[in-house]
Amino acid sequence: MARRVNYQIFDMPDGRFSVTVTIEPDKTMVRTGFATQAEASAWVEGLRDIMAALGAPVSLTFPEYPGSLPLNDVLALIRKASTEAD
């Protein structure tokens, strides 16, 4: 059975981009060092082609954010949520 694949592009603090990919249920990989968001997007399209051959759909982790997410902002939200839960 084909597994779902989710990805998200992150804007790193150093100005580069990274892509986080999760193959359900629990395999997560990170590809770093893209100079531009366009390079990261092209890499995702290549991933999409490969996974399509395997019958695994590729989709955004957070579809409401189709562009890159600033990593520092995401980490701040995670920290805030974890302190509020305590």
PDB file of N, CA and C in Angstrom:
ATOM      1  N   MET A   1       0.839  -1.186   0.000  1.00  0.00           N
ATOM      2  CA  MET A   1       0.000   0.000   0.000  1.00  0.00           C
ATOM      3  C   MET A   1       0.885   1.252   0.000  1.00  0.00           C
ATOM      4  N   ALA A   2       0.566   2.195  -0.865  1.00  0.00           N
ATOM      5  CA  ALA A   2       1.334   3.437  -0.960  1.00  0.00           C
ATOM      6  C   ALA A   2       1.084   4.307   0.267  1.00  0.00           C
ATOM      7  N   ARG A   3       2.126   4.928   0.709  1.00  0.00           N
ATOM      8  CA  ARG A   3       2.021   5.819   1.865  1.00  0.00           C
ATOM      9  C   ARG A   3       1.926   7.260   1.391  1.00  0.00           C
ATOM     10  N   ARG A   4       1.293   8.075   2.203  1.00  0.00           N
ATOM     11  CA  ARG A   4       1.201   9.497   1.891  1.00  0.00           C
ATOM     12  C   ARG A   4       2.523  10.175   2.223  1.00  0.00           C
ATOM     13  N   VAL A   5       2.841  11.182   1.447  1.00  0.00           N
ATOM     14  CA  VAL A   5       4.071  11.949   1.637  1.00  0.00           C
ATOM     15  C   VAL A   5       3.683  13.414   1.784  1.00  0.00           C
ATOM     16  N   ASN A   6       4.130  14.025   2.875  1.00  0.00           N
ATOM     17  CA  ASN A   6       3.861  15.442   3.129  1.00  0.00           C
ATOM     18  C   ASN A   6       5.186  16.192   3.139  1.00  0.00           C
ATOM     19  N   TYR A   7       5.145  17.435   2.668  1.00  0.00           N
ATOM     20  CA  TYR A   7       6.361  18.249   2.672  1.00  0.00           C
ATOM     21  C   TYR A   7       6.022  19.681   3.057  1.00  0.00           C
ATOM     22  N   GLN A   8       7.044  20.392   3.477  1.00  0.00           N
ATOM     23  CA  GLN A   8       6.919  21.825   3.725  1.00  0.00           C
ATOM     24  C   GLN A   8       8.269  22.453   3.455  1.00  0.00           C
ATOM     25  N   ILE A   9       8.273  23.610   2.840  1.00  0.00           N
ATOM     26  CA  ILE A   9       9.500  24.360   2.588  1.00  0.00           C
ATOM     27  C   ILE A   9       9.649  25.388   3.706  1.00  0.00           C
ATOM     28  N   PHE A  10      10.868  25.451   4.258  1.00  0.00           N
ATOM     29  CA  PHE A  10      11.155  26.395   5.334  1.00  0.00           C
ATOM     30  C   PHE A  10      12.217  27.395   4.901  1.00  0.00           C
ATOM     31  N   ASP A  11      12.007  28.640   5.304  1.00  0.00           N
ATOM     32  CA  ASP A  11      12.948  29.737   5.095  1.00  0.00           C
ATOM     33  C   ASP A  11      13.875  29.721   6.306  1.00  0.00           C
ATOM     34  N   MET A  12      15.138  29.372   6.104  1.00  0.00           N
ATOM     35  CA  MET A  12      16.082  29.233   7.207  1.00  0.00           C
ATOM     36  C   MET A  12      16.652  30.597   7.613  1.00  0.00           C
ATOM     37  N   PRO A  13      17.116  30.698   8.856  1.00  0.00           N
ATOM     38  CA  PRO A  13      17.672  31.969   9.330  1.00  0.00           C
ATOM     39  C   PRO A  13      18.863  32.475   8.516  1.00  0.00           C
ATOM     40  N   ASP A  14      19.601  31.564   7.857  1.00  0.00           N
ATOM     41  CA  ASP A  14      20.774  31.988   7.084  1.00  0.00           C
ATOM     42  C   ASP A  14      20.425  32.457   5.668  1.00  0.00           C
ATOM     43  N   GLY A  15      19.114  32.514   5.346  1.00  0.00           N
ATOM     44  CA  GLY A  15      18.676  32.975   4.035  1.00  0.00           C
ATOM     45  C   GLY A  15      18.479  31.869   3.017  1.00  0.00           C
ATOM     46  N   ARG A  16      18.888  30.653   3.375  1.00  0.00           N
ATOM     47  CA  ARG A  16      18.655  29.526   2.479  1.00  0.00           C
ATOM     48  C   ARG A  16      17.324  28.871   2.803  1.00  0.00           C
ATOM     49  N   PHE A  17      17.017  27.808   2.071  1.00  0.00           N
ATOM     50  CA  PHE A  17      15.742  27.105   2.248  1.00  0.00           C
ATOM     51  C   PHE A  17      15.993  25.631   2.502  1.00  0.00           C
ATOM     52  N   SER A  18      15.054  25.005   3.204  1.00  0.00           N
ATOM     53  CA  SER A  18      15.118  23.567   3.418  1.00  0.00           C
ATOM     54  C   SER A  18      13.736  22.980   3.176  1.00  0.00           C
ATOM     55  N   VAL A  19      13.713  21.684   2.922  1.00  0.00           N
ATOM     56  CA  VAL A  19      12.455  20.979   2.717  1.00  0.00           C
ATOM     57  C   VAL A  19      12.398  19.841   3.731  1.00  0.00           C
ATOM     58  N   THR A  20      11.301  19.769   4.465  1.00  0.00           N
ATOM     59  CA  THR A  20      11.060  18.660   5.380  1.00  0.00           C
ATOM     60  C   THR A  20      10.010  17.770   4.749  1.00  0.00           C
ATOM     61  N   VAL A  21      10.331  16.479   4.666  1.00  0.00           N
ATOM     62  CA  VAL A  21       9.442  15.502   4.050  1.00  0.00           C
ATOM     63  C   VAL A  21       9.115  14.424   5.075  1.00  0.00           C
ATOM     64  N   THR A  22       7.828  14.109   5.218  1.00  0.00           N
ATOM     65  CA  THR A  22       7.402  13.023   6.098  1.00  0.00           C
ATOM     66  C   THR A  22       6.678  11.980   5.270  1.00  0.00           C
ATOM     67  N   ILE A  23       7.176  10.753   5.356  1.00  0.00           N
ATOM     68  CA  ILE A  23       6.502   9.616   4.737  1.00  0.00           C
ATOM     69  C   ILE A  23       5.741   8.932   5.857  1.00  0.00           C
ATOM     70  N   GLU A  24       4.419   8.939   5.733  1.00  0.00           N
ATOM     71  CA  GLU A  24       3.604   8.388   6.810  1.00  0.00           C
ATOM     72  C   GLU A  24       3.901   6.910   6.978  1.00  0.00           C
ATOM     73  N   PRO A  25       3.923   6.409   8.206  1.00  0.00           N
ATOM     74  CA  PRO A  25       3.473   7.099   9.402  1.00  0.00           C
ATOM     75  C   PRO A  25       4.569   7.857  10.150  1.00  0.00           C
ATOM     76  N   ASP A  26       5.862   7.518   9.968  1.00  0.00           N
ATOM     77  CA  ASP A  26       6.829   8.085  10.902  1.00  0.00           C
ATOM     78  C   ASP A  26       8.238   8.308  10.371  1.00  0.00           C
ATOM     79  N   LYS A  27       8.425   8.436   9.101  1.00  0.00           N
ATOM     80  CA  LYS A  27       9.764   8.696   8.550  1.00  0.00           C
ATOM     81  C   LYS A  27       9.847  10.152   8.122  1.00  0.00           C
ATOM     82  N   THR A  28      10.758  10.904   8.745  1.00  0.00           N
ATOM     83  CA  THR A  28      10.924  12.313   8.404  1.00  0.00           C
ATOM     84  C   THR A  28      12.357  12.553   7.946  1.00  0.00           C
ATOM     85  N   MET A  29      12.484  13.276   6.842  1.00  0.00           N
ATOM     86  CA  MET A  29      13.787  13.620   6.285  1.00  0.00           C
ATOM     87  C   MET A  29      13.832  15.122   6.015  1.00  0.00           C
ATOM     88  N   VAL A  30      15.018  15.680   6.086  1.00  0.00           N
ATOM     89  CA  VAL A  30      15.198  17.105   5.808  1.00  0.00           C
ATOM     90  C   VAL A  30      16.275  17.251   4.752  1.00  0.00           C
ATOM     91  N   ARG A  31      15.983  18.039   3.736  1.00  0.00           N
ATOM     92  CA  ARG A  31      16.960  18.368   2.685  1.00  0.00           C
ATOM     93  C   ARG A  31      17.247  19.855   2.834  1.00  0.00           C
ATOM     94  N   THR A  32      18.502  20.208   3.079  1.00  0.00           N
ATOM     95  CA  THR A  32      18.863  21.595   3.357  1.00  0.00           C
ATOM     96  C   THR A  32      19.763  22.168   2.268  1.00  0.00           C
ATOM     97  N   GLY A  33      19.978  23.481   2.351  1.00  0.00           N
ATOM     98  CA  GLY A  33      20.976  24.136   1.518  1.00  0.00           C
ATOM     99  C   GLY A  33      20.509  24.671   0.181  1.00  0.00           C
ATOM    100  N   PHE A  34      19.206  24.794  -0.032  1.00  0.00           N
ATOM    101  CA  PHE A  34      18.733  25.377  -1.284  1.00  0.00           C
ATOM    102  C   PHE A  34      18.959  26.884  -1.236  1.00  0.00           C
ATOM    103  N   ALA A  35      19.534  27.433  -2.282  1.00  0.00           N
ATOM    104  CA  ALA A  35      19.826  28.872  -2.315  1.00  0.00           C
ATOM    105  C   ALA A  35      18.566  29.704  -2.505  1.00  0.00           C
ATOM    106  N   THR A  36      17.577  29.142  -3.217  1.00  0.00           N
ATOM    107  CA  THR A  36      16.346  29.882  -3.478  1.00  0.00           C
ATOM    108  C   THR A  36      15.131  28.994  -3.220  1.00  0.00           C
ATOM    109  N   GLN A  37      13.999  29.633  -3.058  1.00  0.00           N
ATOM    110  CA  GLN A  37      12.757  28.883  -2.898  1.00  0.00           C
ATOM    111  C   GLN A  37      12.435  28.121  -4.185  1.00  0.00           C
ATOM    112  N   ALA A  38      12.802  28.695  -5.329  1.00  0.00           N
ATOM    113  CA  ALA A  38      12.569  28.024  -6.610  1.00  0.00           C
ATOM    114  C   ALA A  38      13.344  26.707  -6.691  1.00  0.00           C
ATOM    115  N   GLU A  39      14.579  26.677  -6.186  1.00  0.00           N
ATOM    116  CA  GLU A  39      15.357  25.433  -6.166  1.00  0.00           C
ATOM    117  C   GLU A  39      14.681  24.391  -5.280  1.00  0.00           C
ATOM    118  N   ALA A  40      14.204  24.820  -4.114  1.00  0.00           N
ATOM    119  CA  ALA A  40      13.517  23.901  -3.206  1.00  0.00           C
ATOM    120  C   ALA A  40      12.249  23.370  -3.864  1.00  0.00           C
ATOM    121  N   SER A  41      11.504  24.236  -4.528  1.00  0.00           N
ATOM    122  CA  SER A  41      10.279  23.815  -5.214  1.00  0.00           C
ATOM    123  C   SER A  41      10.574  22.834  -6.344  1.00  0.00           C
ATOM    124  N   ALA A  42      11.661  23.065  -7.073  1.00  0.00           N
ATOM    125  CA  ALA A  42      12.047  22.151  -8.153  1.00  0.00           C
ATOM    126  C   ALA A  42      12.398  20.780  -7.587  1.00  0.00           C
ATOM    127  N   TRP A  43      13.075  20.751  -6.446  1.00  0.00           N
ATOM    128  CA  TRP A  43      13.405  19.489  -5.803  1.00  0.00           C
ATOM    129  C   TRP A  43      12.134  18.744  -5.407  1.00  0.00           C
ATOM    130  N   VAL A  44      11.145  19.489  -4.881  1.00  0.00           N
ATOM    131  CA  VAL A  44       9.856  18.876  -4.508  1.00  0.00           C
ATOM    132  C   VAL A  44       9.173  18.294  -5.742  1.00  0.00           C
ATOM    133  N   GLU A  45       9.248  18.986  -6.868  1.00  0.00           N
ATOM    134  CA  GLU A  45       8.637  18.466  -8.098  1.00  0.00           C
ATOM    135  C   GLU A  45       9.298  17.157  -8.531  1.00  0.00           C
ATOM    136  N   GLY A  46      10.618  17.061  -8.373  1.00  0.00           N
ATOM    137  CA  GLY A  46      11.312  15.809  -8.650  1.00  0.00           C
ATOM    138  C   GLY A  46      10.854  14.699  -7.712  1.00  0.00           C
ATOM    139  N   LEU A  47      10.702  15.037  -6.444  1.00  0.00           N
ATOM    140  CA  LEU A  47      10.185  14.081  -5.461  1.00  0.00           C
ATOM    141  C   LEU A  47       8.780  13.639  -5.845  1.00  0.00           C
ATOM    142  N   ARG A  48       7.972  14.593  -6.262  1.00  0.00           N
ATOM    143  CA  ARG A  48       6.597  14.289  -6.673  1.00  0.00           C
ATOM    144  C   ARG A  48       6.580  13.287  -7.842  1.00  0.00           C
ATOM    145  N   ASP A  49       7.490  13.475  -8.813  1.00  0.00           N
ATOM    146  CA  ASP A  49       7.584  12.558  -9.957  1.00  0.00           C
ATOM    147  C   ASP A  49       7.967  11.151  -9.509  1.00  0.00           C
ATOM    148  N   ILE A  50       8.963  11.061  -8.634  1.00  0.00           N
ATOM    149  CA  ILE A  50       9.408   9.754  -8.143  1.00  0.00           C
ATOM    150  C   ILE A  50       8.298   9.063  -7.364  1.00  0.00           C
ATOM    151  N   MET A  51       7.669   9.795  -6.469  1.00  0.00           N
ATOM    152  CA  MET A  51       6.640   9.191  -5.622  1.00  0.00           C
ATOM    153  C   MET A  51       5.395   8.831  -6.434  1.00  0.00           C
ATOM    154  N   ALA A  52       5.110   9.580  -7.496  1.00  0.00           N
ATOM    155  CA  ALA A  52       3.967   9.245  -8.357  1.00  0.00           C
ATOM    156  C   ALA A  52       4.179   7.874  -9.003  1.00  0.00           C
ATOM    157  N   ALA A  53       5.417   7.575  -9.367  1.00  0.00           N
ATOM    158  CA  ALA A  53       5.722   6.269  -9.955  1.00  0.00           C
ATOM    159  C   ALA A  53       5.465   5.138  -8.957  1.00  0.00           C
ATOM    160  N   LEU A  54       5.538   5.469  -7.666  1.00  0.00           N
ATOM    161  CA  LEU A  54       5.286   4.482  -6.609  1.00  0.00           C
ATOM    162  C   LEU A  54       3.841   4.520  -6.125  1.00  0.00           C
ATOM    163  N   GLY A  55       3.056   5.437  -6.667  1.00  0.00           N
ATOM    164  CA  GLY A  55       1.658   5.558  -6.259  1.00  0.00           C
ATOM    165  C   GLY A  55       1.463   6.271  -4.938  1.00  0.00           C
ATOM    166  N   ALA A  56       2.456   7.054  -4.526  1.00  0.00           N
ATOM    167  CA  ALA A  56       2.373   7.776  -3.253  1.00  0.00           C
ATOM    168  C   ALA A  56       2.124   9.257  -3.515  1.00  0.00           C
ATOM    169  N   PRO A  57       0.965   9.772  -3.122  1.00  0.00           N
ATOM    170  CA  PRO A  57       0.686  11.193  -3.338  1.00  0.00           C
ATOM    171  C   PRO A  57       1.561  12.085  -2.456  1.00  0.00           C
ATOM    172  N   VAL A  58       1.951  13.229  -3.000  1.00  0.00           N
ATOM    173  CA  VAL A  58       2.776  14.204  -2.278  1.00  0.00           C
ATOM    174  C   VAL A  58       1.950  15.466  -2.103  1.00  0.00           C
ATOM    175  N   SER A  59       1.850  15.936  -0.854  1.00  0.00           N
ATOM    176  CA  SER A  59       1.069  17.149  -0.605  1.00  0.00           C
ATOM    177  C   SER A  59       1.735  17.993   0.473  1.00  0.00           C
ATOM    178  N   LEU A  60       1.332  19.252   0.522  1.00  0.00           N
ATOM    179  CA  LEU A  60       1.839  20.175   1.542  1.00  0.00           C
ATOM    180  C   LEU A  60       1.374  19.753   2.925  1.00  0.00           C
ATOM    181  N   THR A  61       2.260  19.867   3.889  1.00  0.00           N
ATOM    182  CA  THR A  61       1.902  19.584   5.273  1.00  0.00           C
ATOM    183  C   THR A  61       0.878  20.609   5.757  1.00  0.00           C
ATOM    184  N   PHE A  62       1.123  21.877   5.457  1.00  0.00           N
ATOM    185  CA  PHE A  62       0.219  22.959   5.839  1.00  0.00           C
ATOM    186  C   PHE A  62      -0.258  23.643   4.561  1.00  0.00           C
ATOM    187  N   PRO A  63      -1.336  23.144   3.940  1.00  0.00           N
ATOM    188  CA  PRO A  63      -1.781  23.707   2.659  1.00  0.00           C
ATOM    189  C   PRO A  63      -2.157  25.185   2.734  1.00  0.00           C
ATOM    190  N   GLU A  64      -2.481  25.663   3.929  1.00  0.00           N
ATOM    191  CA  GLU A  64      -2.829  27.081   4.068  1.00  0.00           C
ATOM    192  C   GLU A  64      -1.602  27.986   3.931  1.00  0.00           C
ATOM    193  N   TYR A  65      -0.392  27.384   3.905  1.00  0.00           N
ATOM    194  CA  TYR A  65       0.853  28.128   3.728  1.00  0.00           C
ATOM    195  C   TYR A  65       1.609  27.560   2.530  1.00  0.00           C
ATOM    196  N   PRO A  66       1.202  27.911   1.310  1.00  0.00           N
ATOM    197  CA  PRO A  66       1.824  27.320   0.127  1.00  0.00           C
ATOM    198  C   PRO A  66       3.262  27.778  -0.127  1.00  0.00           C
ATOM    199  N   GLY A  67       3.646  28.905   0.438  1.00  0.00           N
ATOM    200  CA  GLY A  67       5.018  29.372   0.277  1.00  0.00           C
ATOM    201  C   GLY A  67       5.888  28.811   1.381  1.00  0.00           C
ATOM    202  N   SER A  68       7.069  29.354   1.520  1.00  0.00           N
ATOM    203  CA  SER A  68       7.952  28.873   2.581  1.00  0.00           C
ATOM    204  C   SER A  68       7.532  29.481   3.916  1.00  0.00           C
ATOM    205  N   LEU A  69       7.777  28.720   4.969  1.00  0.00           N
ATOM    206  CA  LEU A  69       7.498  29.186   6.319  1.00  0.00           C
ATOM    207  C   LEU A  69       8.808  29.594   6.973  1.00  0.00           C
ATOM    208  N   PRO A  70       8.846  30.743   7.660  1.00  0.00           N
ATOM    209  CA  PRO A  70      10.061  31.141   8.360  1.00  0.00           C
ATOM    210  C   PRO A  70      10.290  30.207   9.552  1.00  0.00           C
ATOM    211  N   LEU A  71      11.397  29.488   9.568  1.00  0.00           N
ATOM    212  CA  LEU A  71      11.652  28.491  10.593  1.00  0.00           C
ATOM    213  C   LEU A  71      11.622  29.081  11.993  1.00  0.00           C
ATOM    214  N   ASN A  72      12.200  30.260  12.182  1.00  0.00           N
ATOM    215  CA  ASN A  72      12.212  30.867  13.523  1.00  0.00           C
ATOM    216  C   ASN A  72      10.799  31.108  14.044  1.00  0.00           C
ATOM    217  N   ASP A  73       9.890  31.536  13.174  1.00  0.00           N
ATOM    218  CA  ASP A  73       8.503  31.762  13.582  1.00  0.00           C
ATOM    219  C   ASP A  73       7.822  30.451  13.960  1.00  0.00           C
ATOM    220  N   VAL A  74       8.084  29.398  13.194  1.00  0.00           N
ATOM    221  CA  VAL A  74       7.489  28.089  13.483  1.00  0.00           C
ATOM    222  C   VAL A  74       7.991  27.581  14.827  1.00  0.00           C
ATOM    223  N   LEU A  75       9.289  27.691  15.073  1.00  0.00           N
ATOM    224  CA  LEU A  75       9.845  27.237  16.345  1.00  0.00           C
ATOM    225  C   LEU A  75       9.290  28.034  17.516  1.00  0.00           C
ATOM    226  N   ALA A  76       9.103  29.333  17.341  1.00  0.00           N
ATOM    227  CA  ALA A  76       8.525  30.161  18.403  1.00  0.00           C
ATOM    228  C   ALA A  76       7.096  29.718  18.723  1.00  0.00           C
ATOM    229  N   LEU A  77       6.308  29.387  17.700  1.00  0.00           N
ATOM    230  CA  LEU A  77       4.943  28.909  17.922  1.00  0.00           C
ATOM    231  C   LEU A  77       4.926  27.567  18.648  1.00  0.00           C
ATOM    232  N   ILE A  78       5.857  26.683  18.272  1.00  0.00           N
ATOM    233  CA  ILE A  78       5.935  25.374  18.939  1.00  0.00           C
ATOM    234  C   ILE A  78       6.308  25.553  20.402  1.00  0.00           C
ATOM    235  N   ARG A  79       7.285  26.400  20.669  1.00  0.00           N
ATOM    236  CA  ARG A  79       7.692  26.651  22.068  1.00  0.00           C
ATOM    237  C   ARG A  79       6.547  27.242  22.874  1.00  0.00           C
ATOM    238  N   LYS A  80       5.832  28.182  22.280  1.00  0.00           N
ATOM    239  CA  LYS A  80       4.727  28.818  22.970  1.00  0.00           C
ATOM    240  C   LYS A  80       3.633  27.792  23.291  1.00  0.00           C
ATOM    241  N   ALA A  81       3.308  26.960  22.316  1.00  0.00           N
ATOM    242  CA  ALA A  81       2.265  25.936  22.515  1.00  0.00           C
ATOM    243  C   ALA A  81       2.682  24.942  23.594  1.00  0.00           C
ATOM    244  N   SER A  82       3.960  24.580  23.645  1.00  0.00           N
ATOM    245  CA  SER A  82       4.380  23.599  24.637  1.00  0.00           C
ATOM    246  C   SER A  82       4.396  24.196  26.045  1.00  0.00           C
ATOM    247  N   THR A  83       4.707  25.488  26.176  1.00  0.00           N
ATOM    248  CA  THR A  83       4.679  26.104  27.512  1.00  0.00           C
ATOM    249  C   THR A  83       3.257  26.342  27.986  1.00  0.00           C
ATOM    250  N   GLU A  84       2.343  26.615  27.054  1.00  0.00           N
ATOM    251  CA  GLU A  84       0.949  26.786  27.428  1.00  0.00           C
ATOM    252  C   GLU A  84       0.305  25.464  27.847  1.00  0.00           C
ATOM    253  N   ALA A  85       0.810  24.368  27.305  1.00  0.00           N
ATOM    254  CA  ALA A  85       0.265  23.049  27.635  1.00  0.00           C
ATOM    255  C   ALA A  85       0.715  22.589  29.014  1.00  0.00           C
ATOM    256  N   ASP A  86       1.829  23.129  29.512  1.00  0.00           N
ATOM    257  CA  ASP A  86       2.354  22.712  30.827  1.00  0.00           C
ATOM    258  C   ASP A  86       1.571  23.244  31.977  1.00  0.00           C
TER     259      ASP A  86
END
